[in-house]
Amino acid sequence: MENPAHRRVIAAIRAIPSGQVAGYGEVARRAGLPGRARMVARLLADNDDPGLPWHRVVRADGRIAFPAGSDLYLEQCRRLRAEDVQVEAGRVRGMRPSPSLDEHLWGDPG
DNA sequence: ACTGTGACAGCTG
DNA sequence: ACAGCTGCCACAG
């Protein structure tokens, strides 16, 4: 069964262009459902559509959501690399952790 | 209604 | 960058 909110999330995931990634919370936000990151995760877990680019959804810090070494982890890693996405230590390059208070106040000294 | 769990996020040390 | 804690939402028992 599918709710209107579910369709939004699925659409948001399908909207992620190849070679790019988005966080769970990001997807939820784009779907007009701020704070529903867990919902995105649940939908993906329940998802059956092989055409859905689920591999483009990662954690907010760019890390793969699966435990390192697991089948799904390896699969996602493989798919991302197939799209020329730099993946290192289970983490996607280009994503950066949320700015800490220090960096936010003082700025990045570089 | 309460509790436990999970493909999460944000802040703090 | 890493670990710990808290807040959050949805679902199953």
Coordinates of C-alpha atoms (C1' of nucleotides) in Angstrom, one line a residue:
Chain A
M1 CA 0.0 0.0 0.0
E2 CA 1.2 3.5 -0.7
N3 CA 0.4 6.8 1.0
P4 CA 0.7 10.2 -0.7
A5 CA 3.7 11.0 1.5
H6 CA 5.3 7.7 0.4
R7 CA 5.0 8.7 -3.2
R8 CA 6.6 12.0 -2.5
V9 CA 9.6 10.3 -0.9
I10 CA 9.9 7.8 -3.7
A11 CA 9.8 10.7 -6.2
A12 CA 12.5 12.5 -4.3
I13 CA 14.7 9.5 -4.4
R14 CA 14.1 9.0 -8.1
A15 CA 15.0 12.6 -8.6
I16 CA 18.5 12.1 -7.3
P17 CA 20.7 12.4 -10.5
S18 CA 23.2 9.7 -11.3
G19 CA 26.6 10.3 -9.8
Q20 CA 25.1 12.2 -6.9
V21 CA 23.9 11.3 -3.4
A22 CA 21.5 12.6 -0.8
G23 CA 21.0 12.1 2.9
Y24 CA 17.9 10.5 4.3
G25 CA 16.9 13.7 6.0
E26 CA 17.7 15.5 2.8
V27 CA 15.4 13.3 0.8
A28 CA 12.6 13.7 3.4
R29 CA 13.1 17.5 3.2
R30 CA 12.9 17.5 -0.6
A31 CA 9.7 15.4 -0.3
G32 CA 8.2 18.1 1.9
L33 CA 8.5 15.9 5.0
P34 CA 11.1 17.5 7.3
G35 CA 12.1 15.4 10.2
R36 CA 10.9 12.2 8.5
A37 CA 14.4 10.7 7.8
R38 CA 13.4 7.5 9.6
M39 CA 10.4 7.2 7.3
V40 CA 12.7 7.3 4.3
A41 CA 14.7 4.6 5.8
R42 CA 11.7 2.5 6.4
L43 CA 10.4 3.0 2.9
L44 CA 13.7 1.9 1.4
A45 CA 13.7 -1.2 3.7
D46 CA 10.2 -2.0 2.5
N47 CA 11.0 -1.0 -1.1
D48 CA 10.7 -3.7 -3.8
D49 CA 11.3 -1.6 -6.9
P50 CA 14.7 -2.5 -8.3
G51 CA 14.5 0.6 -10.5
L52 CA 14.7 2.8 -7.4
P53 CA 18.2 4.4 -7.0
W54 CA 18.3 3.5 -3.3
H55 CA 22.1 3.4 -3.4
R56 CA 22.2 7.2 -3.8
V57 CA 20.7 7.6 -0.4
V58 CA 23.3 7.8 2.4
R59 CA 23.6 9.2 5.9
A60 CA 23.8 12.9 6.5
D61 CA 27.6 12.6 7.0
G62 CA 28.0 10.7 3.7
R63 CA 28.5 7.3 5.4
I64 CA 26.9 4.1 4.1
A65 CA 24.0 3.2 6.4
F66 CA 24.8 -0.5 6.4
P67 CA 27.4 -2.2 8.6
A68 CA 30.7 -2.4 6.8
G69 CA 31.2 -5.8 5.1
S70 CA 27.5 -6.6 4.8
D71 CA 26.1 -7.5 1.4
L72 CA 24.0 -4.4 1.1
Y73 CA 26.9 -2.3 2.1
L74 CA 29.1 -3.8 -0.6
E75 CA 26.3 -3.6 -3.1
Q76 CA 25.7 0.1 -2.4
C77 CA 29.4 0.8 -2.5
R78 CA 29.7 -1.0 -5.8
R79 CA 26.8 0.8 -7.4
L80 CA 28.1 4.2 -6.3
R81 CA 31.5 3.6 -7.7
A82 CA 29.9 2.5 -10.9
E83 CA 28.5 6.0 -11.1
D84 CA 32.0 7.5 -10.6
V85 CA 31.1 8.4 -7.0
Q86 CA 34.2 8.4 -4.8
V87 CA 33.6 6.1 -1.9
E88 CA 36.3 5.7 0.8
A89 CA 36.1 3.8 4.0
G90 CA 32.3 3.5 3.5
R91 CA 32.0 7.2 3.1
V92 CA 31.1 9.3 0.1
R93 CA 33.4 12.1 -0.9
G94 CA 31.8 15.5 -1.4
M95 CA 29.7 15.2 1.8
R96 CA 30.9 16.9 4.9
P97 CA 29.8 16.5 8.5
S98 CA 27.5 19.1 10.0
P99 CA 29.6 22.1 11.0
S100 CA 30.6 22.0 14.6
L101 CA 30.0 25.0 16.8
D102 CA 33.6 26.0 16.7
E103 CA 33.9 25.9 13.0
H104 CA 30.6 27.7 12.7
L105 CA 31.7 30.5 15.0
W106 CA 35.4 30.8 14.1
G107 CA 35.1 29.7 10.6
D108 CA 37.4 27.1 9.0
P109 CA 41.0 28.2 9.4
G110 CA 41.8 26.1 6.4
Chain B
dA1 C1' -1.2 3.2 26.0
dC2 C1' 3.9 1.5 26.7
dT3 C1' 8.0 -0.5 25.2
dG4 C1' 11.5 -1.9 22.1
dT5 C1' 13.7 -1.4 17.6
dG6 C1' 15.6 0.7 13.3
dA7 C1' 18.9 1.6 5.8
dC8 C1' 18.4 8.7 10.8
dA9 C1' 20.0 13.6 12.5
dG10 C1' 22.1 17.0 15.4
dC11 C1' 25.0 18.5 19.3
dT12 C1' 28.8 17.9 22.5
dG13 C1' 33.4 16.2 24.3
Chain C
dA1 C1' 37.2 12.0 12.4
dC2 C1' 35.3 9.2 16.4
dA3 C1' 32.2 8.0 20.3
dG4 C1' 28.3 9.1 23.3
dC5 C1' 23.7 11.1 24.2
dT6 C1' 19.3 13.0 23.0
dG7 C1' 15.4 13.9 19.8
dC8 C1' 12.7 12.2 16.2
dC9 C1' 9.3 9.4 13.5
dA10 C1' 7.0 4.9 12.1
dC11 C1' 5.9 0.1 13.3
dA12 C1' 5.4 -4.4 15.8
dG13 C1' 4.2 -6.8 20.0

